[in-house]
Short mmCIF file of C-alpha atoms in Angstrom, two decimals:
data_model
loop_
_atom_site.label_atom_id
_atom_site.label_comp_id
_atom_site.label_asym_id
_atom_site.label_seq_id
_atom_site.Cartn_x
_atom_site.Cartn_y
_atom_site.Cartn_z
CA UNK U 1 -0.37 0.03 0.14
CA UNK U 2 2.87 2.51 1.14
CA UNK U 3 4.38 1.83 -2.51
CA UNK U 4 1.24 2.26 -4.73
CA UNK U 5 0.81 6.07 -2.77
CA UNK U 6 4.44 6.85 -3.65
CA UNK U 7 4.36 8.81 -6.38
CA UNK U 8 8.10 8.38 -7.32
CA UNK U 9 7.41 4.60 -7.26
CA UNK U 10 7.09 4.28 -11.38
CA UNK U 11 6.09 0.35 -11.00
CA UNK U 12 2.78 0.96 -10.10
CA UNK U 13 1.94 3.70 -12.03
CA UNK U 14 -1.31 2.35 -13.99
CA UNK U 15 -2.50 1.00 -10.74
CA UNK U 16 -2.74 4.14 -8.82
CA UNK U 17 -4.21 6.41 -11.66
CA UNK U 18 -6.76 3.41 -11.38
CA UNK U 19 -7.00 3.24 -7.89
CA UNK U 20 -7.34 7.31 -7.48
CA UNK U 21 -10.04 7.24 -10.29
CA UNK U 22 -12.06 3.91 -8.18
CA UNK U 23 -11.99 6.48 -5.08
CA UNK U 24 -13.11 9.33 -6.78
CA UNK U 25 -16.45 7.27 -7.65
CA UNK U 26 -14.99 7.10 -11.35
CA UNK U 27 -14.29 4.53 -13.51
CA UNK U 28 -11.74 4.57 -16.43
CA UNK U 29 -13.15 4.06 -19.98
CA UNK U 30 -11.70 1.29 -22.02
CA UNK U 31 -10.74 2.29 -25.59
CA UNK U 32 -12.82 -0.52 -27.36
CA UNK U 33 -16.48 -0.31 -27.62
CA UNK U 34 -16.30 -4.52 -27.32
CA UNK U 35 -15.10 -3.70 -23.59
CA UNK U 36 -17.51 -1.72 -22.52
CA UNK U 37 -19.79 -3.94 -20.56
CA UNK U 38 -16.60 -4.85 -18.86
CA UNK U 39 -17.32 -3.49 -15.10
CA UNK U 40 -13.40 -2.82 -14.34
CA UNK U 41 -11.07 -1.24 -17.21
CA UNK U 42 -7.79 -0.69 -15.68
CA UNK U 43 -5.68 1.66 -18.07
CA UNK U 44 -2.83 1.08 -20.08
CA UNK U 45 -2.89 -2.13 -20.20
CA UNK U 46 -2.15 -3.74 -24.02
CA UNK U 47 -6.00 -4.98 -25.29
CA UNK U 48 -6.49 -7.89 -27.84
CA UNK U 49 -9.23 -9.72 -27.56
CA UNK U 50 -7.32 -13.02 -28.78
CA UNK U 51 -3.31 -13.22 -27.85
CA UNK U 52 -0.58 -15.44 -29.89
CA UNK U 53 0.39 -17.64 -27.50
CA UNK U 54 4.28 -17.86 -28.65
CA UNK U 55 4.14 -14.71 -26.55
CA UNK U 56 4.10 -17.39 -23.63
CA UNK U 57 6.93 -19.36 -23.53
CA UNK U 58 5.31 -21.74 -20.95
CA UNK U 59 2.73 -22.43 -23.30
CA UNK U 60 4.71 -25.32 -25.02
CA UNK U 61 4.96 -27.60 -21.66
CA UNK U 62 1.46 -27.29 -21.30
CA UNK U 63 0.34 -28.49 -24.24
CA UNK U 64 3.23 -30.90 -24.06
CA UNK U 65 1.57 -32.21 -21.03
CA UNK U 66 -2.37 -33.45 -22.56
CA UNK U 67 -1.64 -36.89 -22.04
CA UNK U 68 -1.51 -36.01 -18.79
CA UNK U 69 -4.28 -33.81 -17.93
CA UNK U 70 -6.71 -35.25 -20.08
CA UNK U 71 -5.42 -38.55 -18.11
CA UNK U 72 -6.92 -37.32 -14.87
CA UNK U 73 -9.62 -35.67 -16.30
CA UNK U 74 -10.86 -39.16 -17.24
CA UNK U 75 -10.78 -40.55 -13.63
CA UNK U 76 -13.18 -38.21 -12.57
CA UNK U 77 -15.65 -39.29 -14.67
CA UNK U 78 -18.57 -40.77 -11.94
CA UNK U 79 -16.70 -38.98 -9.28
CA UNK U 80 -18.72 -36.01 -7.22
CA UNK U 81 -17.44 -32.39 -7.51
CA UNK U 82 -18.93 -31.40 -10.65
CA UNK U 83 -21.73 -28.88 -10.88
CA UNK U 84 -23.84 -26.64 -13.22
CA UNK U 85 -22.44 -23.45 -13.95
CA UNK U 86 -24.70 -20.92 -11.69
CA UNK U 87 -24.34 -17.43 -10.80
CA UNK U 88 -26.62 -14.82 -9.02
CA UNK U 89 -29.98 -13.18 -10.67
CA UNK U 90 -27.91 -9.89 -11.26
CA UNK U 91 -25.26 -12.04 -14.01
CA UNK U 92 -28.26 -13.65 -16.03
CA UNK U 93 -31.86 -13.41 -16.94
CA UNK U 94 -32.29 -16.86 -17.59
CA UNK U 95 -33.54 -18.58 -14.21
CA UNK U 96 -32.46 -22.23 -13.66
CA UNK U 97 -35.11 -24.68 -13.60
CA UNK U 98 -34.60 -25.73 -10.18
CA UNK U 99 -34.21 -22.32 -9.37
CA UNK U 100 -30.61 -22.52 -8.09
CA UNK U 101 -29.68 -19.51 -9.46
CA UNK U 102 -29.41 -18.26 -13.23
CA UNK U 103 -27.72 -19.69 -15.90
CA UNK U 104 -25.31 -17.72 -18.17
CA UNK U 105 -26.54 -20.87 -21.55
CA UNK U 106 -30.06 -20.52 -23.59
CA UNK U 107 -29.38 -24.05 -25.13
CA UNK U 108 -27.56 -27.49 -24.10
CA UNK U 109 -26.06 -28.09 -20.52
CA UNK U 110 -22.86 -26.23 -19.02
CA UNK U 111 -21.00 -27.93 -15.62
CA UNK U 112 -18.14 -27.30 -14.52
CA UNK U 113 -15.56 -28.83 -11.95
CA UNK U 114 -13.24 -26.11 -9.77
CA UNK U 115 -10.09 -26.17 -8.86
CA UNK U 116 -10.00 -22.72 -7.93
CA UNK U 117 -12.68 -20.30 -7.88
CA UNK U 118 -11.82 -16.38 -6.85
CA UNK U 119 -8.62 -17.08 -4.81
CA UNK U 120 -10.62 -20.37 -2.92
CA UNK U 121 -8.80 -23.54 -3.71
CA UNK U 122 -10.92 -26.88 -3.55
CA UNK U 123 -9.25 -29.09 -1.49
CA UNK U 124 -11.29 -32.19 -2.48
CA UNK U 125 -11.29 -31.21 -6.29
CA UNK U 126 -7.62 -30.71 -6.74
CA UNK U 127 -6.86 -33.78 -4.76
CA UNK U 128 -8.10 -35.83 -6.79
CA UNK U 129 -5.66 -34.13 -10.06
CA UNK U 130 -2.81 -33.59 -8.14
CA UNK U 131 -0.60 -33.92 -11.58
CA UNK U 132 -2.70 -30.63 -13.22
CA UNK U 133 -2.54 -28.60 -10.16
CA UNK U 134 1.10 -29.03 -10.31
CA UNK U 135 1.46 -27.75 -13.68
CA UNK U 136 -0.91 -24.74 -13.20
CA UNK U 137 1.02 -23.92 -10.49
CA UNK U 138 4.67 -24.56 -11.12
CA UNK U 139 4.88 -23.79 -15.22
CA UNK U 140 1.52 -20.78 -15.40
CA UNK U 141 3.63 -17.76 -14.34
CA UNK U 142 1.16 -15.40 -12.07
CA UNK U 143 -2.06 -17.39 -12.59
CA UNK U 144 -4.86 -15.65 -11.12
CA UNK U 145 -5.87 -18.71 -8.72
CA UNK U 146 -9.46 -19.36 -10.99
CA UNK U 147 -8.95 -22.52 -12.59
CA UNK U 148 -11.63 -25.09 -13.42
CA UNK U 149 -12.68 -27.93 -15.99
CA UNK U 150 -15.42 -26.37 -18.02
CA UNK U 151 -18.00 -28.81 -19.73
CA UNK U 152 -20.51 -27.60 -22.68
CA UNK U 153 -22.64 -30.40 -24.02
CA UNK U 154 -23.60 -31.00 -27.14
CA UNK U 155 -26.15 -27.74 -28.68
CA UNK U 156 -24.64 -25.40 -25.96
CA UNK U 157 -24.66 -21.67 -26.91
CA UNK U 158 -23.08 -20.04 -24.13
CA UNK U 159 -24.80 -16.00 -24.43
CA UNK U 160 -22.35 -12.74 -24.98
CA UNK U 161 -21.21 -12.13 -22.17
CA UNK U 162 -18.23 -10.04 -20.70
CA UNK U 163 -15.56 -11.11 -17.98
CA UNK U 164 -15.51 -8.99 -15.11
CA UNK U 165 -12.02 -7.38 -15.67
CA UNK U 166 -9.72 -6.55 -17.75
CA UNK U 167 -6.36 -6.95 -15.30
CA UNK U 168 -6.48 -11.03 -16.26
CA UNK U 169 -6.35 -12.92 -19.25
CA UNK U 170 -8.21 -16.78 -19.77
CA UNK U 171 -6.45 -19.21 -21.38
CA UNK U 172 -8.30 -22.30 -22.67
CA UNK U 173 -6.74 -25.63 -22.82
CA UNK U 174 -9.20 -27.96 -25.09
CA UNK U 175 -8.86 -31.54 -23.72
CA UNK U 176 -11.76 -33.81 -25.59
CA UNK U 177 -14.79 -33.41 -27.82
CA UNK U 178 -13.44 -30.09 -29.98
CA UNK U 179 -15.54 -31.35 -32.75
CA UNK U 180 -17.84 -27.81 -33.84
CA UNK U 181 -17.10 -25.99 -30.76
CA UNK U 182 -15.68 -21.90 -30.93
CA UNK U 183 -15.42 -19.14 -29.45
CA UNK U 184 -16.10 -15.29 -29.96
CA UNK U 185 -14.26 -12.76 -29.07
CA UNK U 186 -15.39 -9.35 -30.06
CA UNK U 187 -15.16 -9.81 -33.65
CA UNK U 188 -12.82 -12.74 -33.65
CA UNK U 189 -13.93 -16.34 -33.81
CA UNK U 190 -11.53 -19.40 -32.79
CA UNK U 191 -12.10 -23.19 -33.25
CA UNK U 192 -10.81 -24.93 -30.54
CA UNK U 193 -8.43 -27.70 -30.92
CA UNK U 194 -7.26 -30.69 -28.88
CA UNK U 195 -4.35 -29.81 -27.63
CA UNK U 196 -3.96 -26.40 -28.95
CA UNK U 197 -4.08 -23.40 -25.63
CA UNK U 198 -5.86 -20.17 -26.61
CA UNK U 199 -5.45 -16.77 -24.55
CA UNK U 200 -8.06 -14.57 -24.84
CA UNK U 201 -8.89 -11.52 -23.11
CA UNK U 202 -12.59 -11.89 -21.56
CA UNK U 203 -12.83 -8.49 -20.58
CA UNK U 204 -14.58 -8.47 -24.31
CA UNK U 205 -18.18 -9.35 -25.57
CA UNK U 206 -17.52 -13.26 -26.08
CA UNK U 207 -19.73 -16.35 -26.52
CA UNK U 208 -19.06 -19.69 -27.56
CA UNK U 209 -20.51 -22.36 -29.16
CA UNK U 210 -20.70 -26.67 -28.54
CA UNK U 211 -22.24 -28.16 -31.96
CA UNK U 212 -20.26 -31.41 -31.69
CA UNK U 213 -21.89 -34.77 -30.61
CA UNK U 214 -19.66 -35.18 -27.45
CA UNK U 215 -18.99 -33.39 -24.91
CA UNK U 216 -16.49 -30.44 -24.79
CA UNK U 217 -14.11 -30.24 -22.08
CA UNK U 218 -11.40 -27.71 -21.49
CA UNK U 219 -9.14 -27.11 -18.85
CA UNK U 220 -9.50 -23.21 -17.88
CA UNK U 221 -6.96 -20.57 -15.92
CA UNK U 222 -6.72 -17.42 -15.74
CA UNK U 223 -3.89 -15.75 -15.53
CA UNK U 224 -2.74 -11.92 -14.18
CA UNK U 225 -2.44 -9.47 -17.24
CA UNK U 226 1.23 -9.43 -18.47
CA UNK U 227 1.89 -5.74 -18.84
CA UNK U 228 1.18 -5.43 -14.84
CA UNK U 229 4.55 -5.28 -12.93
CA UNK U 230 4.60 -7.59 -9.81
CA UNK U 231 3.91 -4.83 -7.43
CA UNK U 232 0.70 -4.04 -9.37
CA UNK U 233 -0.12 -8.32 -8.68
CA UNK U 234 0.71 -7.64 -5.52
CA UNK U 235 -1.38 -4.79 -4.36
CA UNK U 236 -4.06 -5.98 -6.87
CA UNK U 237 -4.43 -9.24 -4.98
CA UNK U 238 -4.71 -8.00 -1.32
CA UNK U 239 -7.38 -5.62 -3.07
CA UNK U 240 -8.66 -8.49 -4.32
CA UNK U 241 -8.68 -11.12 -1.05
CA UNK U 242 -10.08 -7.93 0.85
CA UNK U 243 -13.42 -7.88 -1.50
CA UNK U 244 -13.88 -11.91 -1.50
CA UNK U 245 -13.52 -11.38 2.36
CA UNK U 246 -16.45 -8.33 2.20
CA UNK U 247 -18.15 -10.44 0.15
CA UNK U 248 -18.40 -13.67 2.20
CA UNK U 249 -18.73 -11.47 5.23
CA UNK U 250 -22.06 -10.16 3.98
CA UNK U 251 -23.11 -13.57 2.16
CA UNK U 252 -23.59 -15.27 5.22
CA UNK U 253 -25.74 -12.76 6.32
CA UNK U 254 -27.85 -12.94 3.16
CA UNK U 255 -30.89 -14.76 3.87
CA UNK U 256 -32.71 -14.59 0.37
CA UNK U 257 -29.02 -16.64 -0.72
CA UNK U 258 -28.92 -15.01 -4.11
CA UNK U 259 -25.56 -14.76 -3.93
CA UNK U 260 -22.59 -16.12 -5.30
CA UNK U 261 -21.21 -17.82 -2.08
CA UNK U 262 -24.58 -19.15 -1.80
CA UNK U 263 -25.15 -20.22 -4.95
CA UNK U 264 -22.17 -21.99 -5.08
CA UNK U 265 -22.75 -24.26 -1.97
CA UNK U 266 -26.31 -25.20 -3.47
CA UNK U 267 -24.81 -26.17 -6.70
CA UNK U 268 -22.27 -28.54 -5.68
CA UNK U 269 -25.35 -31.42 -5.03
CA UNK U 270 -27.15 -30.57 -8.19
CA UNK U 271 -25.27 -33.76 -10.43
CA UNK U 272 -26.29 -36.90 -9.07
CA UNK U 273 -24.29 -38.79 -12.03
CA UNK U 274 -22.39 -39.01 -14.95
CA UNK U 275 -25.05 -39.66 -17.29
CA UNK U 276 -24.54 -35.47 -18.37
CA UNK U 277 -21.08 -36.54 -19.78
CA UNK U 278 -21.12 -37.31 -23.78
CA UNK U 279 -18.36 -39.55 -25.23
CA UNK U 280 -18.17 -41.86 -28.47
CA UNK U 281 -18.85 -44.69 -26.15
CA UNK U 282 -22.06 -43.62 -24.21
CA UNK U 283 -23.26 -42.08 -27.53
CA UNK U 284 -22.77 -45.28 -29.48
CA UNK U 285 -24.41 -47.18 -26.36
CA UNK U 286 -27.39 -44.82 -26.57
CA UNK U 287 -27.73 -44.90 -30.60
CA UNK U 288 -31.49 -45.60 -31.66
CA UNK U 289 -31.50 -49.33 -32.94
CA UNK U 290 -33.32 -48.41 -36.17
CA UNK U 291 -29.73 -46.35 -36.79
CA UNK U 292 -28.07 -49.75 -35.73
CA UNK U 293 -30.56 -51.81 -38.29
CA UNK U 294 -30.09 -49.37 -40.78
CA UNK U 295 -26.38 -49.27 -40.77
CA UNK U 296 -26.75 -53.24 -40.85
CA UNK U 297 -28.42 -52.83 -44.12
CA UNK U 298 -26.18 -50.96 -45.40
CA UNK U 299 -23.80 -53.59 -45.27
CA UNK U 300 -25.58 -56.10 -46.34
CA UNK U 301 -25.59 -53.87 -49.45
#
């Protein structure tokens, strides 16, 4: 805090200016219209929807560990820990059918397996995939302590939205079911490929589609924006932790249950089994018998 208050400390000029603007009751305005919906903009950070992964030397190490991460992912099938992605009422206009929060998709389904969520470590989940957690902690520099497996089922459309801030970037590491899966950020669209990392800035308006026939699962990891200095990250972490602590205290007194912490707690028991997870094997098993008959007739002819 003392370093941020020291005007001679040029390493935190950017964050100091942003902080003073917030204290005065104002917000910094982004330079591009596609970031206008983002509630927190720190000025003088490079803004681009998608980033060239060659700028991050460690990405190659992540991609080299595809089989390691995928193996741990597949062991999670049938285990507890997955939950539907939900948010408070202010996050979406679409209420969940089970009345636990709101959903961010208008078709299909979206489930998650949290490892970290806003500085909170999901110890039980992390214990189930220790190698993945080790890779996140040891390979990705300055990760944001926000990481999870993101699972979208066939015909899912995640509605356009903005992330909460531009002080971080988001990494997608596609693991399985990538065919027919794509992501739009601003006016750019990328198609996911298994084992190929995508880094994008989710402060830009973005949305996603999965038109494949099996469940698409990506490992998502947030990381601090590379333009921020270590001193700026240290200060912003302090603010983040203070904010989360305050929000948790408020949520404990919130009888409505319409808050982030209450919904996270309620959603953990909503998935009873792994029937939601569509694999090539389950898809073949669940195929209509008439389809099988048709295939046999084709072979005979």
